[in-house]
Each structure stands twice: as C-alpha cells, then as structure tokens.
PDB file of C-alpha atoms and ligand atoms in Angstrom:
ATOM      1  CA  MET A  11      21.917   7.946  -0.303  1.00 57.00           C
ATOM      2  CA  PRO A  12      23.954   4.902   0.799  1.00 66.00           C
ATOM      3  CA  GLY A  13      22.340   2.898   3.563  1.00 94.00           C
ATOM      4  CA  ALA A  14      19.016   4.707   3.176  1.00 98.00           C
ATOM      5  CA  ILE A  15      15.816   3.230   4.632  1.00 98.00           C
ATOM      6  CA  ASP A  16      12.735   2.920   2.405  1.00 98.00           C
ATOM      7  CA  LEU A  17       9.742   1.342   4.154  1.00 99.00           C
ATOM      8  CA  HIS A  18       7.054   1.193   1.439  1.00 99.00           C
ATOM      9  CA  THR A  19       7.506  -0.631  -1.876  1.00 98.00           C
ATOM     10  CA  HIS A  20       5.461  -2.910  -4.134  1.00 98.00           C
ATOM     11  CA  SER A  21       6.271  -5.959  -6.245  1.00 98.00           C
ATOM     12  CA  SER A  22       4.300  -7.904  -8.846  1.00 98.00           C
ATOM     13  CA  VAL A  23       2.688  -9.798  -5.962  1.00 98.00           C
ATOM     14  CA  SER A  24       0.401  -6.747  -5.954  1.00 98.00           C
ATOM     15  CA  ASP A  25       0.650  -3.773  -8.312  1.00 98.00           C
ATOM     16  CA  GLY A  26       4.397  -3.261  -8.711  1.00 98.00           C
ATOM     17  CA  THR A  27       5.873  -4.152 -12.097  1.00 97.00           C
ATOM     18  CA  GLU A  28       8.940  -6.022 -10.779  1.00 98.00           C
ATOM     19  CA  THR A  29       9.051  -9.450  -9.161  1.00 98.00           C
ATOM     20  CA  PRO A  30      10.157  -9.435  -5.502  1.00 98.00           C
ATOM     21  CA  GLY A  31      13.606 -10.563  -6.677  1.00 98.00           C
ATOM     22  CA  GLN A  32      13.847  -7.719  -9.201  1.00 98.00           C
ATOM     23  CA  LEU A  33      12.650  -5.259  -6.552  1.00 98.00           C
ATOM     24  CA  ILE A  34      15.447  -6.381  -4.206  1.00 98.00           C
ATOM     25  CA  ARG A  35      18.044  -6.085  -6.980  1.00 98.00           C
ATOM     26  CA  ALA A  36      16.788  -2.571  -7.767  1.00 98.00           C
ATOM     27  CA  ALA A  37      17.099  -1.690  -4.073  1.00 98.00           C
ATOM     28  CA  VAL A  38      20.681  -2.995  -3.946  1.00 98.00           C
ATOM     29  CA  ALA A  39      21.564  -1.149  -7.172  1.00 97.00           C
ATOM     30  CA  SER A  40      20.202   2.105  -5.765  1.00 97.00           C
ATOM     31  CA  GLY A  41      22.336   1.733  -2.630  1.00 97.00           C
ATOM     32  CA  LEU A  42      19.530   1.245  -0.100  1.00 98.00           C
ATOM     33  CA  GLY A  43      20.504  -0.195   3.275  1.00 98.00           C
ATOM     34  CA  THR A  44      17.007  -1.282   4.296  1.00 98.00           C
ATOM     35  CA  ILE A  45      13.842  -1.910   2.312  1.00 98.00           C
ATOM     36  CA  ALA A  46      10.379  -2.978   3.392  1.00 99.00           C
ATOM     37  CA  ILE A  47       8.370  -5.004   0.903  1.00 99.00           C
ATOM     38  CA  THR A  48       4.764  -3.906   1.433  1.00 99.00           C
ATOM     39  CA  ASP A  49       2.514  -5.418  -1.193  1.00 98.00           C
ATOM     40  CA  HIS A  50      -1.206  -4.719  -0.921  1.00 98.00           C
ATOM     41  CA  ASP A  51      -2.966  -7.296   1.291  1.00 98.00           C
ATOM     42  CA  SER A  52      -0.376 -10.027   0.699  1.00 98.00           C
ATOM     43  CA  THR A  53       2.789 -11.476   2.195  1.00 98.00           C
ATOM     44  CA  ALA A  54       3.421 -13.767  -0.774  1.00 98.00           C
ATOM     45  CA  GLY A  55       6.561 -11.864  -1.825  1.00 98.00           C
ATOM     46  CA  TRP A  56       8.448 -12.141   1.467  1.00 98.00           C
ATOM     47  CA  HIS A  57      10.356 -15.328   0.791  1.00 98.00           C
ATOM     48  CA  GLU A  58      11.506 -14.454  -2.692  1.00 98.00           C
ATOM     49  CA  ALA A  59      12.652 -11.083  -1.310  1.00 98.00           C
ATOM     50  CA  PHE A  60      14.688 -12.743   1.469  1.00 98.00           C
ATOM     51  CA  THR A  61      16.252 -15.175  -0.981  1.00 98.00           C
ATOM     52  CA  ALA A  62      17.194 -12.392  -3.394  1.00 98.00           C
ATOM     53  CA  ALA A  63      18.673 -10.290  -0.576  1.00 98.00           C
ATOM     54  CA  THR A  64      20.903 -13.084   0.711  1.00 98.00           C
ATOM     55  CA  GLY A  65      24.553 -12.035   0.558  1.00 98.00           C
ATOM     56  CA  THR A  66      23.800  -8.496  -0.619  1.00 98.00           C
ATOM     57  CA  GLY A  67      24.034  -6.754   2.777  1.00 98.00           C
ATOM     58  CA  LEU A  68      20.525  -5.357   2.312  1.00 98.00           C
ATOM     59  CA  THR A  69      18.109  -5.605   5.247  1.00 98.00           C
ATOM     60  CA  VAL A  70      14.540  -6.569   4.339  1.00 98.00           C
ATOM     61  CA  ILE A  71      11.682  -5.602   6.652  1.00 98.00           C
ATOM     62  CA  PRO A  72       8.750  -7.892   5.858  1.00 99.00           C
ATOM     63  CA  GLY A  73       5.563  -5.874   5.568  1.00 99.00           C
ATOM     64  CA  MET A  74       2.243  -5.325   3.866  1.00 98.00           C
ATOM     65  CA  GLU A  75      -0.050  -2.438   2.944  1.00 98.00           C
ATOM     66  CA  LEU A  76      -3.419  -3.412   4.371  1.00 98.00           C
ATOM     67  CA  SER A  77      -6.551  -2.033   2.732  1.00 98.00           C
ATOM     68  CA  THR A  78      -9.122  -0.614   5.132  1.00 98.00           C
ATOM     69  CA  ASN A  79     -12.364   1.270   4.597  1.00 97.00           C
ATOM     70  CA  TYR A  80     -13.180   4.328   6.677  1.00 95.00           C
ATOM     71  CA  GLY A  81     -16.723   5.195   5.676  1.00 92.00           C
ATOM     72  CA  PRO A  82     -16.547   5.980   1.961  1.00 90.00           C
ATOM     73  CA  ALA A  83     -12.757   6.490   2.070  1.00 92.00           C
ATOM     74  CA  SER A  84     -10.086   3.891   1.410  1.00 95.00           C
ATOM     75  CA  VAL A  85      -7.376   4.100   4.097  1.00 97.00           C
ATOM     76  CA  HIS A  86      -4.105   2.257   3.583  1.00 98.00           C
ATOM     77  CA  MET A  87      -2.268   0.910   6.613  1.00 98.00           C
ATOM     78  CA  LEU A  88       1.316  -0.264   6.519  1.00 99.00           C
ATOM     79  CA  ALA A  89       2.055  -3.266   8.720  1.00 99.00           C
ATOM     80  CA  TYR A  90       5.553  -4.429   9.628  1.00 99.00           C
ATOM     81  CA  LEU A  91       7.046  -7.509  11.267  1.00 99.00           C
ATOM     82  CA  PHE A  92       3.756  -9.326  11.968  1.00 99.00           C
ATOM     83  CA  ASN A  93       3.293 -13.078  11.933  1.00 99.00           C
ATOM     84  CA  PRO A  94       2.144 -13.953   8.384  1.00 98.00           C
ATOM     85  CA  ALA A  95       0.742 -17.262   9.654  1.00 98.00           C
ATOM     86  CA  ASP A  96      -1.633 -15.523  12.075  1.00 98.00           C
ATOM     87  CA  ALA A  97      -5.128 -16.931  11.451  1.00 98.00           C
ATOM     88  CA  THR A  98      -6.898 -13.556  11.353  1.00 98.00           C
ATOM     89  CA  ILE A  99      -4.275 -12.077   9.028  1.00 98.00           C
ATOM     90  CA  ILE A 100      -4.676 -15.034   6.691  1.00 98.00           C
ATOM     91  CA  THR A 101      -8.477 -15.037   6.590  1.00 98.00           C
ATOM     92  CA  GLU A 102      -8.895 -11.234   6.414  1.00 98.00           C
ATOM     93  CA  THR A 103      -6.309 -10.702   3.672  1.00 98.00           C
ATOM     94  CA  ALA A 104      -7.793 -13.602   1.685  1.00 98.00           C
ATOM     95  CA  ARG A 105     -11.227 -11.996   2.042  1.00 98.00           C
ATOM     96  CA  ILE A 106      -9.892  -8.614   0.876  1.00 98.00           C
ATOM     97  CA  ARG A 107      -8.070 -10.143  -2.117  1.00 98.00           C
ATOM     98  CA  ASP A 108     -11.194 -12.081  -3.078  1.00 98.00           C
ATOM     99  CA  GLY A 109     -13.273  -8.909  -2.747  1.00 98.00           C
ATOM    100  CA  ARG A 110     -10.767  -7.065  -4.942  1.00 98.00           C
ATOM    101  CA  LEU A 111     -10.980  -9.805  -7.588  1.00 98.00           C
ATOM    102  CA  HIS A 112     -14.776  -9.607  -7.861  1.00 98.00           C
ATOM    103  CA  ARG A 113     -14.672  -5.830  -7.711  1.00 98.00           C
ATOM    104  CA  ALA A 114     -12.193  -5.773 -10.606  1.00 98.00           C
ATOM    105  CA  GLU A 115     -14.577  -8.042 -12.549  1.00 98.00           C
ATOM    106  CA  ARG A 116     -17.429  -5.589 -11.916  1.00 98.00           C
ATOM    107  CA  ILE A 117     -15.280  -2.662 -13.068  1.00 98.00           C
ATOM    108  CA  VAL A 118     -14.271  -4.532 -16.221  1.00 98.00           C
ATOM    109  CA  GLU A 119     -17.919  -5.450 -16.942  1.00 98.00           C
ATOM    110  CA  LYS A 120     -18.803  -1.761 -16.848  1.00 98.00           C
ATOM    111  CA  ILE A 121     -15.817  -0.679 -18.952  1.00 98.00           C
ATOM    112  CA  ALA A 122     -16.568  -3.431 -21.484  1.00 98.00           C
ATOM    113  CA  ARG A 123     -19.871  -1.710 -22.318  1.00 98.00           C
ATOM    114  CA  ASP A 124     -17.853   1.184 -23.786  1.00 98.00           C
ATOM    115  CA  TYR A 125     -14.437  -0.286 -24.657  1.00 98.00           C
ATOM    116  CA  ASP A 126     -13.216  -3.525 -26.199  1.00 98.00           C
ATOM    117  CA  LEU A 127     -11.754  -4.875 -22.946  1.00 98.00           C
ATOM    118  CA  THR A 128     -12.107  -8.416 -21.604  1.00 98.00           C
ATOM    119  CA  TRP A 129     -11.431 -10.061 -18.254  1.00 98.00           C
ATOM    120  CA  ASP A 130      -8.710 -12.127 -19.907  1.00 98.00           C
ATOM    121  CA  ASP A 131      -6.939  -8.889 -20.918  1.00 98.00           C
ATOM    122  CA  VAL A 132      -6.754  -7.985 -17.231  1.00 98.00           C
ATOM    123  CA  LEU A 133      -5.685 -11.442 -16.076  1.00 97.00           C
ATOM    124  CA  ALA A 134      -2.859 -11.275 -18.622  1.00 97.00           C
ATOM    125  CA  GLN A 135      -1.478  -8.289 -16.677  1.00 97.00           C
ATOM    126  CA  SER A 136      -1.378  -9.974 -13.261  1.00 95.00           C
ATOM    127  CA  ILE A 137       0.183 -13.005 -11.641  1.00 94.00           C
ATOM    128  CA  ASP A 138      -1.825 -15.958 -10.389  1.00 93.00           C
ATOM    129  CA  GLY A 139      -2.901 -15.416  -6.798  1.00 92.00           C
ATOM    130  CA  GLY A 140      -1.617 -11.838  -6.771  1.00 96.00           C
ATOM    131  CA  THR A 141      -3.581  -8.927  -5.319  1.00 98.00           C
ATOM    132  CA  LEU A 142      -5.619  -7.522  -8.173  1.00 98.00           C
ATOM    133  CA  GLY A 143      -6.265  -3.804  -8.419  1.00 97.00           C
ATOM    134  CA  ARG A 144      -7.050  -0.984 -10.782  1.00 98.00           C
ATOM    135  CA  PRO A 145      -3.386  -0.838 -11.863  1.00 98.00           C
ATOM    136  CA  HIS A 146      -3.827  -4.196 -13.615  1.00 98.00           C
ATOM    137  CA  ILE A 147      -6.919  -2.917 -15.402  1.00 98.00           C
ATOM    138  CA  ALA A 148      -4.878   0.173 -16.289  1.00 98.00           C
ATOM    139  CA  ASP A 149      -2.151  -2.013 -17.798  1.00 98.00           C
ATOM    140  CA  ALA A 150      -4.768  -3.849 -19.878  1.00 98.00           C
ATOM    141  CA  LEU A 151      -6.146  -0.511 -21.108  1.00 98.00           C
ATOM    142  CA  VAL A 152      -2.606   0.548 -22.023  1.00 98.00           C
ATOM    143  CA  ALA A 153      -1.969  -2.757 -23.830  1.00 98.00           C
ATOM    144  CA  LYS A 154      -5.188  -2.224 -25.811  1.00 97.00           C
ATOM    145  CA  GLY A 155      -4.088   1.320 -26.716  1.00 98.00           C
ATOM    146  CA  PHE A 156      -6.974   3.126 -24.991  1.00 98.00           C
ATOM    147  CA  VAL A 157      -4.670   5.150 -22.705  1.00 98.00           C
ATOM    148  CA  ALA A 158      -0.968   6.043 -22.789  1.00 97.00           C
ATOM    149  CA  ASN A 159       0.041   4.810 -19.327  1.00 96.00           C
ATOM    150  CA  ARG A 160      -1.212   3.906 -15.850  1.00 96.00           C
ATOM    151  CA  SER A 161      -1.395   7.493 -14.686  1.00 96.00           C
ATOM    152  CA  ALA A 162      -3.513   8.476 -17.695  1.00 97.00           C
ATOM    153  CA  ALA A 163      -5.848   5.568 -16.950  1.00 98.00           C
ATOM    154  CA  PHE A 164      -6.232   6.701 -13.324  1.00 97.00           C
ATOM    155  CA  GLU A 165      -6.994  10.242 -14.456  1.00 97.00           C
ATOM    156  CA  SER A 166      -9.748   9.086 -16.802  1.00 98.00           C
ATOM    157  CA  ILE A 167     -11.427   5.674 -17.037  1.00 98.00           C
ATOM    158  CA  LEU A 168     -10.259   4.409 -13.633  1.00 98.00           C
ATOM    159  CA  HIS A 169     -10.830   7.624 -11.693  1.00 97.00           C
ATOM    160  CA  TRP A 170     -13.213   7.041  -8.779  1.00 95.00           C
ATOM    161  CA  GLN A 171     -15.556   9.561 -10.363  1.00 95.00           C
ATOM    162  CA  GLY A 172     -14.957   8.199 -13.861  1.00 95.00           C
ATOM    163  CA  GLY A 173     -18.208   6.249 -13.992  1.00 96.00           C
ATOM    164  CA  TYR A 174     -16.760   2.745 -13.729  1.00 98.00           C
ATOM    165  CA  TYR A 175     -15.535   2.749 -10.136  1.00 97.00           C
ATOM    166  CA  GLU A 176     -16.517   0.040  -7.655  1.00 97.00           C
ATOM    167  CA  LYS A 177     -15.616  -0.388  -4.004  1.00 97.00           C
ATOM    168  CA  TYR A 178     -14.397  -3.584  -2.342  1.00 98.00           C
ATOM    169  CA  TYR A 179     -14.598  -5.167   1.091  1.00 98.00           C
ATOM    170  CA  ALA A 180     -11.993  -4.139   3.647  1.00 98.00           C
ATOM    171  CA  PRO A 181     -11.981  -4.009   7.458  1.00 98.00           C
ATOM    172  CA  SER A 182     -12.161  -0.688   9.309  1.00 98.00           C
ATOM    173  CA  PRO A 183      -8.888   1.031  10.296  1.00 98.00           C
ATOM    174  CA  LEU A 184      -9.626   0.106  13.929  1.00 98.00           C
ATOM    175  CA  GLU A 185     -10.030  -3.565  13.019  1.00 98.00           C
ATOM    176  CA  GLY A 186      -6.871  -3.262  10.928  1.00 98.00           C
ATOM    177  CA  VAL A 187      -4.781  -1.920  13.811  1.00 98.00           C
ATOM    178  CA  ARG A 188      -6.143  -4.579  16.177  1.00 98.00           C
ATOM    179  CA  MET A 189      -5.427  -7.374  13.717  1.00 98.00           C
ATOM    180  CA  ILE A 190      -1.860  -6.204  13.026  1.00 99.00           C
ATOM    181  CA  VAL A 191      -1.038  -5.690  16.703  1.00 99.00           C
ATOM    182  CA  ALA A 192      -2.545  -9.076  17.639  1.00 99.00           C
ATOM    183  CA  ALA A 193      -0.199 -10.668  15.076  1.00 99.00           C
ATOM    184  CA  GLY A 194       2.822  -8.998  16.704  1.00 99.00           C
ATOM    185  CA  GLY A 195       3.041  -6.337  13.990  1.00 99.00           C
ATOM    186  CA  VAL A 196       3.593  -2.589  13.880  1.00 99.00           C
ATOM    187  CA  PRO A 197       0.856  -0.481  12.201  1.00 99.00           C
ATOM    188  CA  VAL A 198       1.709   2.793  10.443  1.00 98.00           C
ATOM    189  CA  LEU A 199      -0.869   4.856   8.556  1.00 98.00           C
ATOM    190  CA  ALA A 200       0.212   5.127   4.899  1.00 98.00           C
ATOM    191  CA  HIS A 201       0.175   8.541   3.141  1.00 98.00           C
ATOM    192  CA  PRO A 202      -2.578   9.943   5.437  1.00 97.00           C
ATOM    193  CA  ALA A 203      -2.623  13.448   3.932  1.00 96.00           C
ATOM    194  CA  THR A 204      -3.052  12.932   0.205  1.00 95.00           C
ATOM    195  CA  HIS A 205      -6.035  15.308   0.194  1.00 91.00           C
ATOM    196  CA  GLY A 206      -4.603  18.072   2.326  1.00 88.00           C
ATOM    197  CA  ARG A 207      -4.732  19.340   5.862  1.00 88.00           C
ATOM    198  CA  TYR A 208      -8.496  19.458   6.214  1.00 85.00           C
ATOM    199  CA  ARG A 209      -9.104  15.935   5.011  1.00 87.00           C
ATOM    200  CA  VAL A 210      -6.630  14.223   7.299  1.00 86.00           C
ATOM    201  CA  ILE A 211      -8.436  11.607   9.429  1.00 90.00           C
ATOM    202  CA  GLU A 212      -9.964  13.413  12.465  1.00 93.00           C
ATOM    203  CA  GLU A 213      -8.036  13.647  15.685  1.00 95.00           C
ATOM    204  CA  ARG A 214     -10.428  11.542  17.727  1.00 96.00           C
ATOM    205  CA  ALA A 215     -10.266   8.751  15.144  1.00 96.00           C
ATOM    206  CA  VAL A 216      -6.454   8.893  15.285  1.00 97.00           C
ATOM    207  CA  LYS A 217      -6.680   8.741  19.087  1.00 98.00           C
ATOM    208  CA  GLU A 218      -8.850   5.620  18.863  1.00 98.00           C
ATOM    209  CA  LEU A 219      -6.265   3.978  16.622  1.00 98.00           C
ATOM    210  CA  VAL A 220      -3.418   5.062  18.911  1.00 98.00           C
ATOM    211  CA  ASP A 221      -5.240   3.537  21.889  1.00 98.00           C
ATOM    212  CA  GLU A 222      -5.253   0.213  20.031  1.00 98.00           C
ATOM    213  CA  GLY A 223      -1.571   0.425  19.093  1.00 98.00           C
ATOM    214  CA  LEU A 224      -1.158   2.620  16.005  1.00 98.00           C
ATOM    215  CA  PHE A 225       2.600   3.207  15.962  1.00 99.00           C
ATOM    216  CA  GLY A 226       3.395   5.732  13.290  1.00 98.00           C
ATOM    217  CA  LEU A 227       2.471   8.034  10.428  1.00 98.00           C
ATOM    218  CA  GLU A 228       4.031   7.956   6.973  1.00 98.00           C
ATOM    219  CA  ILE A 229       4.585  11.685   6.586  1.00 98.00           C
ATOM    220  CA  HIS A 230       7.422  11.895   4.053  1.00 98.00           C
ATOM    221  CA  HIS A 231       5.543  10.623   0.991  1.00 98.00           C
ATOM    222  CA  ARG A 232       5.084  12.398  -2.321  1.00 98.00           C
ATOM    223  CA  ASP A 233       1.281  12.221  -2.158  1.00 97.00           C
ATOM    224  CA  ASN A 234       0.951  14.012   1.199  1.00 97.00           C
ATOM    225  CA  THR A 235       0.351  17.717   0.640  1.00 97.00           C
ATOM    226  CA  GLU A 236       2.606  20.257   2.381  1.00 96.00           C
ATOM    227  CA  ASP A 237      -0.137  21.597   4.669  1.00 96.00           C
ATOM    228  CA  GLY A 238      -1.273  18.021   5.274  1.00 96.00           C
ATOM    229  CA  LYS A 239       2.245  17.117   6.438  1.00 97.00           C
ATOM    230  CA  GLU A 240       2.156  20.010   8.929  1.00 97.00           C
ATOM    231  CA  ARG A 241      -1.045  18.618  10.386  1.00 96.00           C
ATOM    232  CA  LEU A 242       0.456  15.114  10.550  1.00 97.00           C
ATOM    233  CA  PHE A 243       3.520  16.420  12.410  1.00 98.00           C
ATOM    234  CA  GLU A 244       1.148  18.004  14.960  1.00 97.00           C
ATOM    235  CA  LEU A 245      -0.666  14.691  15.392  1.00 97.00           C
ATOM    236  CA  ALA A 246       2.596  12.718  15.622  1.00 98.00           C
ATOM    237  CA  ALA A 247       3.869  15.055  18.355  1.00 98.00           C
ATOM    238  CA  LYS A 248       0.578  14.963  20.242  1.00 98.00           C
ATOM    239  CA  PHE A 249       0.270  11.173  20.264  1.00 98.00           C
ATOM    240  CA  GLY A 250       3.958  10.206  20.328  1.00 98.00           C
ATOM    241  CA  LEU A 251       3.806   8.565  16.918  1.00 98.00           C
ATOM    242  CA  VAL A 252       6.882   7.588  14.943  1.00 98.00           C
ATOM    243  CA  VAL A 253       7.388   9.465  11.644  1.00 98.00           C
ATOM    244  CA  THR A 254       8.302   7.465   8.555  1.00 98.00           C
ATOM    245  CA  GLY A 255       9.123   8.341   4.963  1.00 98.00           C
ATOM    246  CA  SER A 256       9.150   6.181   1.889  1.00 98.00           C
ATOM    247  CA  SER A 257       8.900   6.018  -1.846  1.00 98.00           C
ATOM    248  CA  ASP A 258       5.835   3.804  -2.445  1.00 98.00           C
ATOM    249  CA  TYR A 259       7.846   2.427  -5.367  1.00 98.00           C
ATOM    250  CA  HIS A 260       5.839   0.459  -7.977  1.00 98.00           C
ATOM    251  CA  GLY A 261       8.627  -0.209 -10.517  1.00 98.00           C
ATOM    252  CA  LEU A 262       7.555   1.221 -13.854  1.00 95.00           C
ATOM    253  CA  GLY A 263       3.949   1.498 -12.623  1.00 94.00           C
ATOM    254  CA  LYS A 264       4.431   4.898 -11.002  1.00 96.00           C
ATOM    255  CA  PRO A 265       7.006   7.692 -11.290  1.00 96.00           C
ATOM    256  CA  ASN A 266       8.010   7.156  -7.617  1.00 98.00           C
ATOM    257  CA  ARG A 267      11.733   6.284  -7.359  1.00 98.00           C
ATOM    258  CA  LEU A 268      13.320   4.183  -4.594  1.00 98.00           C
ATOM    259  CA  ALA A 269      14.585   6.285  -1.652  1.00 98.00           C
ATOM    260  CA  GLU A 270      12.968   9.486  -2.926  1.00 98.00           C
ATOM    261  CA  ASN A 271      11.708   9.726   0.673  1.00 98.00           C
ATOM    262  CA  THR A 272      13.333   7.865   3.540  1.00 98.00           C
ATOM    263  CA  THR A 273      12.928   6.942   7.200  1.00 98.00           C
ATOM    264  CA  SER A 274      15.407   7.821   9.964  1.00 98.00           C
ATOM    265  CA  PRO A 275      17.495   5.063  11.586  1.00 98.00           C
ATOM    266  CA  GLU A 276      15.894   5.989  14.933  1.00 98.00           C
ATOM    267  CA  ALA A 277      12.366   5.457  13.586  1.00 98.00           C
ATOM    268  CA  LEU A 278      13.381   2.136  12.050  1.00 98.00           C
ATOM    269  CA  GLU A 279      14.953   1.071  15.323  1.00 98.00           C
ATOM    270  CA  ALA A 280      11.718   1.838  17.184  1.00 98.00           C
ATOM    271  CA  ILE A 281       9.667  -0.142  14.657  1.00 98.00           C
ATOM    272  CA  VAL A 282      12.023  -3.126  14.838  1.00 98.00           C
ATOM    273  CA  ALA A 283      11.941  -3.031  18.649  1.00 98.00           C
ATOM    274  CA  ALA A 284       8.121  -3.000  18.617  1.00 98.00           C
ATOM    275  CA  GLY A 285       7.636  -5.806  16.100  1.00 98.00           C
ATOM    276  CA  THR A 286       7.372  -9.219  17.710  1.00 98.00           C
ATOM    277  CA  GLY A 287       5.680 -11.303  15.002  1.00 98.00           C
ATOM    278  CA  TYR A 288       8.709 -11.669  12.720  1.00 98.00           C
ATOM    279  CA  THR A 289      12.327 -10.577  12.523  1.00 98.00           C
ATOM    280  CA  PRO A 290      14.049  -8.388   9.921  1.00 98.00           C
ATOM    281  CA  PHE A 291      16.025 -10.338   7.332  1.00 98.00           C
ATOM    282  CA  HIS A 292      19.658  -9.293   7.161  1.00 98.00           C
ATOM    283  CA  GLY A 293      20.881 -10.293   3.731  1.00 96.00           C
TER     284      GLY A 293
HETATM  285  P1  AMP B 324      -7.072   0.013  -6.104  1.00 74.26           P
HETATM  286  O1  AMP B 324      -6.374  -0.420  -4.847  1.00 74.26           O
HETATM  287  O2  AMP B 324      -7.382  -1.129  -6.977  1.00 74.26           O
HETATM  288  O3  AMP B 324      -8.239   0.904  -5.866  1.00 74.26           O
HETATM  289  O4  AMP B 324      -6.025   0.900  -6.915  1.00 74.26           O
HETATM  290  C1  AMP B 324      -5.288   1.879  -6.230  1.00 74.26           C
HETATM  291  C2  AMP B 324      -3.811   1.599  -6.416  1.00 74.26           C
HETATM  292  O5  AMP B 324      -3.453   2.102  -7.686  1.00 74.26           O
HETATM  293  C3  AMP B 324      -2.946   2.296  -5.411  1.00 74.26           C
HETATM  294  O6  AMP B 324      -2.377   1.360  -4.543  1.00 74.26           O
HETATM  295  C4  AMP B 324      -1.843   2.943  -6.196  1.00 74.26           C
HETATM  296  O7  AMP B 324      -0.624   2.302  -5.979  1.00 74.26           O
HETATM  297  C5  AMP B 324      -2.230   2.760  -7.622  1.00 74.26           C
HETATM  298  N1  AMP B 324      -2.388   4.081  -8.249  1.00 74.26           N
HETATM  299  C6  AMP B 324      -3.160   5.073  -7.842  1.00 74.26           C
HETATM  300  N2  AMP B 324      -3.040   6.154  -8.655  1.00 74.26           N
HETATM  301  C7  AMP B 324      -2.152   5.805  -9.592  1.00 74.26           C
HETATM  302  C8  AMP B 324      -1.585   6.479 -10.702  1.00 74.26           C
HETATM  303  N3  AMP B 324      -1.950   7.731 -11.007  1.00 74.26           N
HETATM  304  N4  AMP B 324      -0.709   5.829 -11.442  1.00 74.26           N
HETATM  305  C9  AMP B 324      -0.355   4.570 -11.127  1.00 74.26           C
HETATM  306  N5  AMP B 324      -0.854   3.878 -10.092  1.00 74.26           N
HETATM  307  C10 AMP B 324      -1.741   4.492  -9.325  1.00 74.26           C
HETATM  308 FE1   FE B 325      -0.360   0.350  -5.173  1.00 74.26          FE
HETATM  309 FE1   FE B 326      -1.248   3.191  -0.662  1.00 74.26          FE
HETATM  310 ZN1   ZN B 327       1.623   1.606  -1.575  1.00 74.26          ZN
END
C-alpha cells in the first residue's frame, strides 16, 4: 500500500532485529509513507532513524512503547511526539530499563539451573544500552539450540507460566499517561485486546486515563482478538478516542510484516496536531 501509515515498529534499540537505519530502509522498500519508531522504553533510535530517512520521502514519527504495570498485568502504551529530553521521561525510562536488566538476570539465573545458558550468551544478543527483554533471552536460547525460534521460546521456557518468569518495575498506566502528556506527547494504548473482549481494561479505568489525556486505542493489531476489537470500538466511540492500526514489526523477531495493519491519514493528522513535544521528521 503506497503511502501507508504504520505507527508501531521496533529496532535493535529494543527487541527488533534491525538497526534503526535498516528499519527505515525496510519501510522505504515496502512503500510506507509514514512510520513511527516505537522501541520499548527508549528513544535512542530516533536520530539514526531520521538520518536514514533523509532524502527518502518517508515521514518518521518519533515514538516509544512505554511499559506500564496494571496490577499483575503488563500494559504497553505507545507515546508519540513527546520531548525526549523531558526530565521525568528520562528518569522513568532509565528506571524501567534498569529494572528490565536485573529482571533478565534473574530469569537467566533460574533458566541456568536447568539449561546451559549464561548471562554473556544473552548480552551477545543485545546492543549496549539497549532495552533488554525476553526476546534477547529467546535469541540466546535459539543460538544455544534449545529452541527453534523466538516464538517457540515464548511458548515454552519464556512463557509467563513457564516457571522462569519474573516481573519488572514499571509505572502505572495513569502515571504513564500523565508523564507522556506532560512531555507534550500523545498516548495511545497498544494492543489492548490481546486476551479478548472480557479482559480488555475496564471502562472506568479507561475513563480515568482519558481524563488525563489518553488519546487513542491501537485496535488494528494482529494480537487483538475479533471480539476484543468490537469492545475497543465501543470504547473509542464512547470516549472520542482515535483509532490506530499498526504492524508491531520486529524485523525477523516476529512474523509481523510492515503495514500489515495501518492507520488512517485522519488519525495520523489528529495525533500530529496533538503532539507538542517534538515534530515529525519529513525525510
Ligand atoms: P518482555 O517485555 O521482556 O516481557 O518481553 C515481551 C516482548 O517480547 C514483547 O514486546 C514482544 O514484542 C515480544 N514477544 C512476545 N511474544 C513473542 C513471540 N511469540 N515471539 C517473538 N516475540 C515475542
Ligand atoms: Fe517487543
Ligand atoms: Fe507491545
Ligand atoms: Zn511493540
């Protein structure tokens, strides 16, 4: 789809397998018009993405996928066009990344009781200063021949009920929305219906987030169930939320392909108009 808009992608700054530059070249090759780079809890890929997009005609929306914890559940929140130099953004994302690092160490310690896996094996799969996650442990398990690929690792050893799982520090969704809005950004709940209609975040919790500036819901995403999407459309209509769609591309790390789901030009326009912490980069 020429000129398509894909607002959720990952690079090797977090758990994508391509550098930000490679991600941008893949976006250009696939004919995208606009891409958001949304690494987990990091803005470290923005500049390389802008540089790679220069002269290509591609528009880059700088973004991030913020980790939040809602009780026992991990809730991902996309953030667009916020000021990356905002003090709270810097300290909170550093705290989350640090928490993820120690959590990954704890997971590896547990796995190492049963498998020949070392911390160095995991570090070898990630870049210095990147946001570490289970995908990097998965890649180490693949490299050691214990599983066939990332998905197989997530279905077995790395499954949250697989016996090795550990949680990590993250702010609440409410704190997340406040922090993004205070930095001039636009918060959109990422894939909020991966567990179906009846496990979508409750209406009064959504209302609380909306009251603090939640702007949209990522409804067109392969992990949202069909009945979950119906529920999300009801919530979007009720609270006047913008609807987005995206691939959640991770390079070779996931089957998700660029532009497999897309966002309308009208929704993008609304997001760009609302974001005051940074401007889109027109390459
Ligand atoms: P973590 O944030 O460390 O708990 O790991 C979760 C991340 O792993 C998510 O951001 C996904 O992108 C990725 N992930 C989850 N399930 C899979 C899967 N089946 N295959 C590949 N990556 C996955
Ligand atoms: Fe990811
Ligand atoms: Fe996510
Ligand atoms: Zn993602």
